[in-house]
Amino acid sequence: MISGVLAAPLSTAAQQALDVELEAPEAVRGLLERHVRLLRRSDATMPEAAPDRSAMARRARREVGDLLATEGYFTPTVRIDRSEAGRWVIKVDPGPRTTIAEVTVDFDGEITRAAEQGGDEYLARLRASWSLPPGAPFRQADWDAAKQQMLDSVSARRYAAARMVESRAEVDPERATARLRVRLDSGPAFYLGALEVSGLQELPADLVQRYSRLRVGEPYDREALLAFQTGLQNTPHFASVIVDVERDPALAAAVPVRVQVSEARPKRLAFGAGVSSNTGLRAEASYRDVNLLRRGWELSTGLRLEQRRQSAYADVFLPPSGNHRDSVGALVDRSDLEGLLVHSQAVGVARNTVRGNIETQLALRLQHEQLRPEGGESRSSNTLTANWTWVQRAVDDLLDPTRGYVLEFQMGGGAAVAIADRDFVRLYGRAVRYQPVGERDVLILRGEAGATLADSREGIPQDFLFRAGGAQSVRGYAYQSLGVREGDATVGGRYLGTLSAEYVHWFRPQWGAALFVDAGDAADTREDLDFRTGYGVGARWRSPAGPLAVDLAWGHDERRLRLHFGVAIAF
């Protein structure tokens, strides 16, 4: 037995201070201390009148007995020693704990007819999933949870109106055993009908339908409805969304899917500021209208001013059609990096497709570019390009991944037709692996490779060539400083290769430290690739936007120390 004292002195004319001591096994001690009122009171006092003291003792015994019963102790012995004035000792022997002797799970409703048509394995799996098997201790909380879990398993798919029609626990106190019996009525199988949307005011009536991947006539699936609800909630159009069906068996053949929405404010003007080691200080302004021309089109436009780069853009995203979403946009960009001044203007169209954790994009772009390399010859080019991108993000958290991988592949090029100047093909691939180590740490492995197939790099836009260096590339070297020397500038080459290994130790939930080594280069021929190495240490902070990184890296070939900082996710 383990004993303890809960006492608080208080003296009045009609009461005296009372010390209450509990003697009980450790297995039940915490439960009793938390819930028996006599043990919880900070002002425990004993009435002077004997009937009141007896009532207090009876209440304490009843509370102890009721609490122990919830843990499967149905034959406890509870004694209260009141032999010493002003001091009570509650002595508890819980007795044997009741265990499960037998479990019977039965089903009624259409689910049984499905079993007659070959669904016996489904019912067998349901019975096998029962979480309170024979031999397990009987606890009221476990009993309630097991019933709810079984009901949820049946009602999650097809049988939306499933209900528990019988629930019985027969306890034999003498043998300390319990026999459990539950019976569920699945009701009819539910099939989805049409969408019934409410709450739309300014947005087009068919907007919700365009986001839906539910099909009329398919079986009810709670996860599919939740995914639809989450997808709508994640769009900028809606402030809140509720998707559900009415669990009326009379509607089971074609139950309407009720979508209740609240529209978000359609227009938003935002300002921001930041800094990175790649492009310096940054200020930006953006404007968004998610109901352009009252068609549910999303306009996103903005101006970004950085020390080494400035850009203005405007994109219009159309509502989705199935898995696809189309967009059209324009961009004006100016950059001055490593002695290369680039002015470019582009217009393009794109189609994005999302299937699970795989996203693809097919883009067509018309671009005019002017290059002014320091110490080199200025030139301009027109290009019409097509590019296909395939990305799979199989990670546990998109903002802060600690397990999984990211794969990316791009294939594109341009053709010397009409207003375009050159033929070329560009191939690019990237892989990132997040491998957890122990409970907190993570090992991050990254590699990328690219090749632009053409007779020379002349006339090919810099976006379709390669440079390396900087944060998220080869640390220890300036941003985009690894490439082809032209005059006093570094321009893009036709080949790229980088590798990186990073170990992050999170010594606190929000703070971590990193060790890393990077290597890579960009060149105009494969023979000229000369991998430059950088290595160092860094600090990590988990911000709402993802882990922020501050890295101090030594460029082995340049024999120079550089500071890099930015968001640590290579997405």
Short mmCIF file of C-alpha atoms in Angstrom, two decimals, residues 136-559:
data_model
loop_
_atom_site.label_atom_id
_atom_site.label_comp_id
_atom_site.label_asym_id
_atom_site.label_seq_id
_atom_site.Cartn_x
_atom_site.Cartn_y
_atom_site.Cartn_z
CA ALA A 136 -8.37 -7.49 -21.92
CA PRO A 137 -9.23 -5.57 -18.73
CA PHE A 138 -12.75 -4.19 -18.65
CA ARG A 139 -12.81 -0.40 -18.40
CA GLN A 140 -15.88 1.76 -18.99
CA ALA A 141 -13.90 4.19 -21.15
CA ASP A 142 -12.53 1.34 -23.31
CA TRP A 143 -16.00 -0.18 -23.60
CA ASP A 144 -17.49 3.11 -24.78
CA ALA A 145 -14.58 3.70 -27.19
CA ALA A 146 -14.86 0.21 -28.69
CA LYS A 147 -18.56 0.70 -29.43
CA GLN A 148 -17.99 4.12 -30.99
CA GLN A 149 -15.10 2.84 -33.09
CA MET A 150 -17.22 -0.01 -34.43
CA LEU A 151 -20.08 2.36 -35.23
CA ASP A 152 -17.70 4.76 -36.97
CA SER A 153 -16.19 1.92 -39.02
CA VAL A 154 -19.61 0.87 -40.31
CA SER A 155 -21.00 4.37 -40.89
CA ALA A 156 -17.88 5.81 -42.56
CA ARG A 157 -18.68 4.24 -45.93
CA ARG A 158 -22.01 3.31 -47.53
CA TYR A 159 -24.01 2.95 -44.32
CA ALA A 160 -24.43 6.58 -43.23
CA ALA A 161 -27.46 5.81 -41.00
CA ALA A 162 -25.84 2.97 -39.05
CA ARG A 163 -26.83 2.85 -35.40
CA MET A 164 -26.21 0.78 -32.30
CA VAL A 165 -29.39 -1.14 -31.43
CA GLU A 166 -28.04 -3.29 -28.61
CA SER A 167 -25.19 -2.81 -26.16
CA ARG A 168 -24.81 -5.00 -23.09
CA ALA A 169 -22.01 -5.81 -20.66
CA GLU A 170 -22.83 -8.72 -18.32
CA VAL A 171 -20.45 -8.62 -15.36
CA ASP A 172 -19.92 -11.61 -13.06
CA PRO A 173 -18.37 -10.05 -9.92
CA GLU A 174 -17.55 -13.41 -8.33
CA ARG A 175 -15.53 -14.60 -11.32
CA ALA A 176 -14.36 -11.06 -12.21
CA THR A 177 -15.38 -11.59 -15.84
CA ALA A 178 -17.52 -9.68 -18.32
CA ARG A 179 -19.42 -10.84 -21.40
CA LEU A 180 -19.90 -8.14 -24.02
CA ARG A 181 -22.56 -8.05 -26.69
CA VAL A 182 -23.25 -5.40 -29.33
CA ARG A 183 -25.59 -5.35 -32.30
CA LEU A 184 -25.43 -2.77 -35.08
CA ASP A 185 -28.09 -2.02 -37.64
CA SER A 186 -26.39 -0.72 -40.77
CA GLY A 187 -29.59 0.48 -42.36
CA PRO A 188 -29.60 0.81 -46.17
CA ALA A 189 -26.56 1.54 -48.30
CA PHE A 190 -26.39 5.25 -49.22
CA TYR A 191 -25.54 6.55 -52.69
CA LEU A 192 -24.74 10.17 -53.50
CA GLY A 193 -27.21 12.41 -55.27
CA ALA A 194 -26.83 15.94 -56.59
CA LEU A 195 -25.14 18.82 -54.79
CA GLU A 196 -27.40 21.22 -52.90
CA VAL A 197 -25.41 24.43 -52.37
CA SER A 198 -26.48 27.24 -50.06
CA GLY A 199 -24.75 30.47 -49.07
CA LEU A 200 -23.62 31.68 -52.51
CA GLN A 201 -24.32 35.36 -53.06
CA GLU A 202 -21.77 37.00 -55.37
CA LEU A 203 -19.91 33.95 -56.69
CA PRO A 204 -21.16 31.99 -59.74
CA ALA A 205 -23.72 29.30 -59.01
CA ASP A 206 -21.64 26.54 -60.62
CA LEU A 207 -18.38 27.33 -58.78
CA VAL A 208 -18.79 24.69 -56.05
CA GLN A 209 -19.71 22.08 -58.66
CA ARG A 210 -16.49 22.80 -60.55
CA TYR A 211 -14.42 22.00 -57.46
CA SER A 212 -16.32 18.77 -56.79
CA ARG A 213 -14.93 15.36 -57.66
CA LEU A 214 -17.98 13.55 -56.25
CA ARG A 215 -20.09 11.65 -58.73
CA VAL A 216 -23.83 11.07 -58.58
CA GLY A 217 -24.53 7.41 -57.87
CA GLU A 218 -21.23 6.56 -56.16
CA PRO A 219 -21.38 5.06 -52.64
CA TYR A 220 -21.38 7.42 -49.69
CA ASP A 221 -17.86 7.86 -48.28
CA ARG A 222 -17.32 10.17 -45.33
CA GLU A 223 -13.62 10.65 -46.17
CA ALA A 224 -14.51 11.75 -49.70
CA LEU A 225 -16.94 14.35 -48.33
CA LEU A 226 -14.33 15.60 -45.84
CA ALA A 227 -11.74 15.85 -48.63
CA PHE A 228 -14.24 17.88 -50.70
CA GLN A 229 -14.92 20.12 -47.71
CA THR A 230 -11.20 20.65 -47.07
CA GLY A 231 -10.57 21.40 -50.73
CA LEU A 232 -13.27 24.08 -50.77
CA GLN A 233 -12.05 25.51 -47.48
CA ASN A 234 -8.52 25.83 -48.89
CA THR A 235 -9.68 27.93 -51.83
CA PRO A 236 -9.62 31.72 -51.43
CA HIS A 237 -13.34 31.92 -52.30
CA PHE A 238 -14.84 30.72 -49.00
CA ALA A 239 -14.52 31.72 -45.36
CA SER A 240 -16.23 28.54 -44.09
CA VAL A 241 -17.58 25.33 -45.61
CA ILE A 242 -19.71 22.47 -44.30
CA VAL A 243 -20.32 19.36 -46.45
CA ASP A 244 -22.64 16.62 -45.20
CA VAL A 245 -25.65 14.46 -46.03
CA GLU A 246 -28.93 13.87 -44.21
CA ARG A 247 -28.88 10.41 -42.68
CA ASP A 248 -32.48 9.62 -43.60
CA PRO A 249 -32.89 6.01 -44.83
CA ALA A 250 -35.68 7.19 -47.14
CA LEU A 251 -33.09 9.22 -49.11
CA ALA A 252 -30.48 6.46 -49.30
CA ALA A 253 -30.90 5.75 -53.03
CA ALA A 254 -29.75 9.29 -53.97
CA VAL A 255 -28.98 11.34 -50.86
CA PRO A 256 -28.37 15.02 -51.65
CA VAL A 257 -24.92 16.32 -50.72
CA ARG A 258 -25.53 19.51 -48.80
CA VAL A 259 -22.83 22.17 -49.16
CA GLN A 260 -23.18 25.21 -46.92
CA VAL A 261 -20.67 27.97 -47.66
CA SER A 262 -19.86 31.43 -46.44
CA GLU A 263 -18.13 33.63 -49.01
CA ALA A 264 -14.79 35.21 -48.18
CA ARG A 265 -14.02 38.83 -48.95
CA PRO A 266 -13.18 38.75 -52.67
CA LYS A 267 -10.58 41.52 -52.78
CA ARG A 268 -7.38 41.82 -50.79
CA LEU A 269 -4.45 44.22 -50.86
CA ALA A 270 -1.31 43.13 -49.04
CA PHE A 271 2.16 44.50 -48.38
CA GLY A 272 5.26 42.66 -47.25
CA ALA A 273 8.97 42.97 -46.63
CA GLY A 274 11.80 40.51 -46.20
CA VAL A 275 15.42 39.71 -46.82
CA SER A 276 17.43 36.81 -48.19
CA SER A 277 21.09 36.20 -48.82
CA ASN A 278 20.32 35.44 -52.48
CA THR A 279 18.64 38.66 -53.63
CA GLY A 280 18.93 41.02 -50.64
CA LEU A 281 16.27 43.23 -49.11
CA ARG A 282 12.74 42.86 -50.46
CA ALA A 283 9.55 44.91 -50.46
CA GLU A 284 6.40 43.85 -52.23
CA ALA A 285 2.77 44.69 -52.76
CA SER A 286 0.11 42.30 -54.03
CA TYR A 287 -3.54 42.49 -54.97
CA ARG A 288 -5.99 39.61 -55.28
CA ASP A 289 -9.55 39.44 -56.56
CA VAL A 290 -11.12 35.98 -56.37
CA ASN A 291 -14.29 36.95 -58.23
CA LEU A 292 -12.95 38.77 -61.26
CA LEU A 293 -15.76 39.91 -63.59
CA ARG A 294 -18.13 38.02 -61.23
CA ARG A 295 -17.06 34.75 -62.88
CA GLY A 296 -15.14 33.24 -59.98
CA TRP A 297 -11.85 33.88 -61.78
CA GLU A 298 -8.91 34.57 -59.48
CA LEU A 299 -6.68 37.54 -60.31
CA SER A 300 -3.32 37.63 -58.57
CA THR A 301 -1.04 40.55 -59.36
CA GLY A 302 1.84 42.21 -57.62
CA LEU A 303 5.10 44.12 -57.63
CA ARG A 304 8.27 42.81 -55.96
CA LEU A 305 11.33 45.00 -55.47
CA GLU A 306 14.56 43.33 -54.37
CA GLN A 307 18.08 44.66 -54.32
CA ARG A 308 19.20 42.35 -57.12
CA ARG A 309 15.87 41.60 -58.78
CA GLN A 310 12.62 43.41 -59.57
CA SER A 311 9.47 41.98 -61.09
CA ALA A 312 5.82 42.70 -61.80
CA TYR A 313 3.32 39.99 -62.59
CA ALA A 314 -0.36 39.33 -63.22
CA ASP A 315 -2.01 35.89 -63.35
CA VAL A 316 -5.63 34.92 -63.86
CA PHE A 317 -6.65 31.44 -62.64
CA LEU A 318 -9.87 29.96 -63.95
CA PRO A 319 -12.07 27.75 -61.75
CA PRO A 320 -11.04 24.08 -61.92
CA SER A 321 -12.54 21.56 -64.27
CA GLY A 322 -12.18 18.12 -62.72
CA ASN A 323 -8.50 17.66 -61.85
CA HIS A 324 -7.39 20.50 -64.12
CA ARG A 325 -6.99 24.21 -63.55
CA ASP A 326 -6.03 26.64 -66.31
CA SER A 327 -4.32 30.00 -66.00
CA VAL A 328 -2.96 32.85 -68.12
CA GLY A 329 -0.32 35.33 -67.02
CA ALA A 330 2.21 38.00 -67.83
CA LEU A 331 5.57 38.84 -66.24
CA VAL A 332 8.09 41.68 -66.47
CA ASP A 333 11.39 40.90 -64.76
CA ARG A 334 14.76 42.55 -64.26
CA SER A 335 17.73 40.94 -62.49
CA ASP A 336 21.36 41.90 -61.94
CA LEU A 337 23.22 38.86 -60.62
CA GLU A 338 26.92 38.13 -60.85
CA GLY A 339 27.51 40.78 -63.48
CA LEU A 340 24.65 39.66 -65.74
CA LEU A 341 21.84 42.17 -66.30
CA VAL A 342 18.70 40.51 -67.68
CA HIS A 343 15.50 42.21 -68.85
CA SER A 344 12.67 39.87 -69.80
CA GLN A 345 9.00 40.08 -70.64
CA ALA A 346 6.77 37.04 -70.99
CA VAL A 347 3.16 35.99 -71.49
CA GLY A 348 1.94 32.44 -71.14
CA VAL A 349 -0.79 29.94 -70.46
CA ALA A 350 -0.63 26.88 -68.20
CA ARG A 351 -2.69 23.89 -67.12
CA ASN A 352 -2.13 22.40 -63.67
CA THR A 353 -3.38 18.92 -62.79
CA VAL A 354 -3.43 17.44 -59.29
CA ARG A 355 -3.93 13.74 -58.57
CA GLY A 356 -3.23 12.80 -54.98
CA ASN A 357 0.30 13.90 -54.11
CA ILE A 358 1.32 14.29 -57.76
CA GLU A 359 1.05 17.64 -59.52
CA THR A 360 1.77 18.25 -63.19
CA GLN A 361 1.90 21.43 -65.22
CA LEU A 362 1.93 22.01 -68.97
CA ALA A 363 2.94 25.58 -69.86
CA LEU A 364 3.34 27.52 -73.11
CA ARG A 365 5.24 30.83 -72.96
CA LEU A 366 6.30 33.58 -75.35
CA GLN A 367 9.30 35.48 -74.03
CA HIS A 368 11.55 38.37 -75.04
CA GLU A 369 14.90 38.62 -73.26
CA GLN A 370 17.74 41.17 -73.29
CA LEU A 371 21.15 40.18 -71.87
CA ARG A 372 23.90 42.59 -70.88
CA PRO A 373 26.87 40.69 -69.44
CA GLU A 374 29.42 42.96 -67.84
CA GLY A 375 32.46 43.05 -70.10
CA GLY A 376 30.61 41.08 -72.79
CA GLU A 377 28.40 41.66 -75.78
CA SER A 378 24.74 42.59 -75.31
CA ARG A 379 22.10 40.62 -77.18
CA SER A 380 18.38 39.88 -77.26
CA SER A 381 16.23 36.91 -78.24
CA ASN A 382 12.63 35.85 -78.74
CA THR A 383 11.56 32.37 -77.70
CA LEU A 384 8.39 30.33 -77.81
CA THR A 385 8.72 27.54 -75.26
CA ALA A 386 6.70 24.64 -73.95
CA ASN A 387 7.50 22.99 -70.62
CA TRP A 388 6.06 19.99 -68.79
CA THR A 389 6.66 19.59 -65.04
CA TRP A 390 5.92 16.53 -62.89
CA VAL A 391 6.23 16.78 -59.08
CA GLN A 392 5.48 14.20 -56.40
CA ARG A 393 5.50 15.35 -52.79
CA ALA A 394 5.26 12.28 -50.54
CA VAL A 395 6.12 13.91 -47.22
CA ASP A 396 4.55 14.03 -43.77
CA ASP A 397 4.27 17.84 -43.71
CA LEU A 398 4.50 20.15 -46.72
CA LEU A 399 5.78 23.11 -44.67
CA ASP A 400 8.07 21.20 -42.31
CA PRO A 401 8.89 17.76 -43.75
CA THR A 402 10.74 15.25 -41.59
CA ARG A 403 9.91 12.04 -43.45
CA GLY A 404 9.38 11.16 -47.10
CA TYR A 405 10.62 12.41 -50.43
CA VAL A 406 10.10 14.94 -53.21
CA LEU A 407 10.65 14.06 -56.86
CA GLU A 408 10.57 16.54 -59.73
CA PHE A 409 11.11 16.17 -63.46
CA GLN A 410 10.91 18.82 -66.17
CA MET A 411 11.02 18.49 -69.93
CA GLY A 412 10.69 21.43 -72.26
CA GLY A 413 12.17 23.37 -75.07
CA GLY A 414 11.74 25.91 -77.83
CA ALA A 415 11.40 25.86 -81.58
CA ALA A 416 12.76 28.22 -84.24
CA VAL A 417 9.38 29.04 -85.76
CA ALA A 418 7.90 32.41 -86.72
CA ILE A 419 8.90 34.83 -83.92
CA ALA A 420 11.22 32.39 -82.12
CA ASP A 421 14.96 32.24 -82.77
CA ARG A 422 16.28 28.82 -81.72
CA ASP A 423 15.61 25.10 -81.30
CA PHE A 424 16.54 23.48 -77.99
CA VAL A 425 15.38 20.83 -75.49
CA ARG A 426 15.79 21.15 -71.72
CA LEU A 427 15.73 18.27 -69.22
CA TYR A 428 15.86 18.69 -65.44
CA GLY A 429 15.42 16.40 -62.45
CA ARG A 430 15.52 16.84 -58.67
CA ALA A 431 15.18 14.46 -55.74
CA VAL A 432 15.02 15.26 -52.02
CA ARG A 433 14.89 12.64 -49.27
CA TYR A 434 13.87 13.39 -45.67
CA GLN A 435 15.00 10.59 -43.36
CA PRO A 436 14.14 10.81 -39.65
CA VAL A 437 16.90 9.90 -37.20
CA GLY A 438 15.83 9.06 -33.66
CA GLU A 439 12.91 11.00 -32.20
CA ARG A 440 13.82 14.53 -33.33
CA ASP A 441 16.61 14.64 -35.90
CA VAL A 442 16.36 14.44 -39.67
CA LEU A 443 18.83 13.73 -42.48
CA ILE A 444 18.13 15.62 -45.72
CA LEU A 445 19.67 14.36 -48.96
CA ARG A 446 19.27 16.36 -52.17
CA GLY A 447 20.45 15.98 -55.75
CA GLU A 448 19.63 17.70 -59.03
CA ALA A 449 20.80 17.44 -62.61
CA GLY A 450 19.95 19.26 -65.80
CA ALA A 451 20.90 19.41 -69.45
CA THR A 452 19.90 21.74 -72.27
CA LEU A 453 20.39 20.06 -75.62
CA ALA A 454 21.44 22.52 -78.34
CA ASP A 455 24.44 23.40 -80.49
CA SER A 456 25.24 26.35 -78.21
CA ARG A 457 23.66 28.45 -75.49
CA GLU A 458 23.20 31.47 -77.78
CA GLY A 459 19.55 32.47 -78.12
CA ILE A 460 18.39 30.27 -75.25
CA PRO A 461 16.64 32.12 -72.37
CA GLN A 462 18.47 32.12 -69.05
CA ASP A 463 15.45 30.36 -67.50
CA PHE A 464 16.25 27.37 -69.71
CA LEU A 465 19.96 27.35 -68.82
CA PHE A 466 21.57 26.65 -65.46
CA ARG A 467 23.49 28.48 -62.77
CA ALA A 468 24.27 27.27 -59.23
CA GLY A 469 25.33 28.66 -55.88
CA GLY A 470 23.62 30.21 -52.88
CA ALA A 471 20.99 29.02 -50.41
CA GLN A 472 19.11 25.92 -51.59
CA SER A 473 21.96 25.19 -54.00
CA VAL A 474 25.69 25.15 -53.21
CA ARG A 475 26.25 27.08 -49.99
CA GLY A 476 29.60 28.76 -49.54
CA TYR A 477 29.28 30.45 -52.96
CA ALA A 478 27.34 33.52 -54.05
CA TYR A 479 23.87 33.13 -55.52
CA GLN A 480 24.09 31.95 -59.16
CA SER A 481 27.86 32.51 -59.20
CA LEU A 482 28.63 29.01 -60.54
CA GLY A 483 28.17 28.93 -64.29
CA VAL A 484 29.88 30.03 -67.49
CA ARG A 485 32.18 33.04 -67.48
CA GLU A 486 31.41 35.57 -70.20
CA GLY A 487 33.42 38.77 -69.91
CA ASP A 488 33.20 39.69 -66.22
CA ALA A 489 29.79 38.05 -65.77
CA THR A 490 28.52 34.58 -64.95
CA VAL A 491 25.86 33.36 -67.38
CA GLY A 492 23.86 30.15 -67.57
CA GLY A 493 25.36 26.95 -68.93
CA ARG A 494 23.81 23.93 -70.62
CA TYR A 495 24.61 21.42 -67.85
CA LEU A 496 23.99 21.32 -64.10
CA GLY A 497 24.73 18.96 -61.24
CA THR A 498 24.43 19.48 -57.46
CA LEU A 499 24.47 17.23 -54.39
CA SER A 500 23.75 18.03 -50.75
CA ALA A 501 23.65 16.24 -47.40
CA GLU A 502 22.33 17.97 -44.28
CA TYR A 503 21.80 16.73 -40.73
CA VAL A 504 19.44 18.73 -38.51
CA HIS A 505 19.27 18.19 -34.75
CA TRP A 506 16.23 19.72 -33.04
CA PHE A 507 17.33 20.27 -29.46
CA ARG A 508 14.05 22.10 -28.73
CA PRO A 509 10.68 21.90 -30.52
CA GLN A 510 11.28 25.25 -32.24
CA TRP A 511 15.06 25.43 -32.38
CA GLY A 512 17.62 23.26 -34.15
CA ALA A 513 21.16 23.15 -35.49
CA ALA A 514 22.44 21.79 -38.81
CA LEU A 515 25.62 20.38 -40.32
CA PHE A 516 25.80 20.26 -44.12
CA VAL A 517 28.01 19.68 -47.13
CA ASP A 518 27.09 20.79 -50.68
CA ALA A 519 28.77 20.24 -54.02
CA GLY A 520 27.85 21.28 -57.54
CA ASP A 521 28.54 23.27 -60.67
CA ALA A 522 26.99 24.53 -63.91
CA ALA A 523 28.91 24.54 -67.19
CA ASP A 524 28.51 24.69 -70.94
CA THR A 525 29.79 21.15 -71.49
CA ARG A 526 29.78 18.02 -69.37
CA GLU A 527 33.57 17.96 -69.45
CA ASP A 528 33.73 21.43 -67.89
CA LEU A 529 31.63 20.47 -64.86
CA ASP A 530 33.91 20.93 -61.86
CA PHE A 531 31.98 20.30 -58.66
CA ARG A 532 32.68 23.03 -56.10
CA THR A 533 32.34 22.05 -52.45
CA GLY A 534 30.90 24.02 -49.56
CA TYR A 535 30.25 22.94 -45.99
CA GLY A 536 29.33 24.49 -42.69
CA VAL A 537 26.89 24.81 -39.80
CA GLY A 538 23.52 26.47 -39.41
CA ALA A 539 20.67 27.36 -37.08
CA ARG A 540 17.02 26.46 -37.65
CA TRP A 541 13.82 28.03 -36.31
CA ARG A 542 10.38 26.57 -36.98
CA SER A 543 8.34 29.55 -38.08
CA PRO A 544 4.70 29.46 -39.29
CA ALA A 545 6.03 29.65 -42.87
CA GLY A 546 8.41 26.72 -42.40
CA PRO A 547 11.89 26.31 -40.93
CA LEU A 548 13.97 29.45 -41.30
CA ALA A 549 17.65 28.74 -41.88
CA VAL A 550 20.77 30.76 -41.11
CA ASP A 551 23.87 29.00 -42.45
CA LEU A 552 27.55 29.83 -42.19
CA ALA A 553 29.31 28.05 -45.07
CA TRP A 554 32.91 27.73 -46.17
CA GLY A 555 33.46 27.71 -49.94
CA HIS A 556 36.32 25.25 -50.28
CA ASP A 557 37.42 26.40 -53.76
CA GLU A 558 37.08 30.11 -53.08
CA ARG A 559 38.53 29.83 -49.54
#
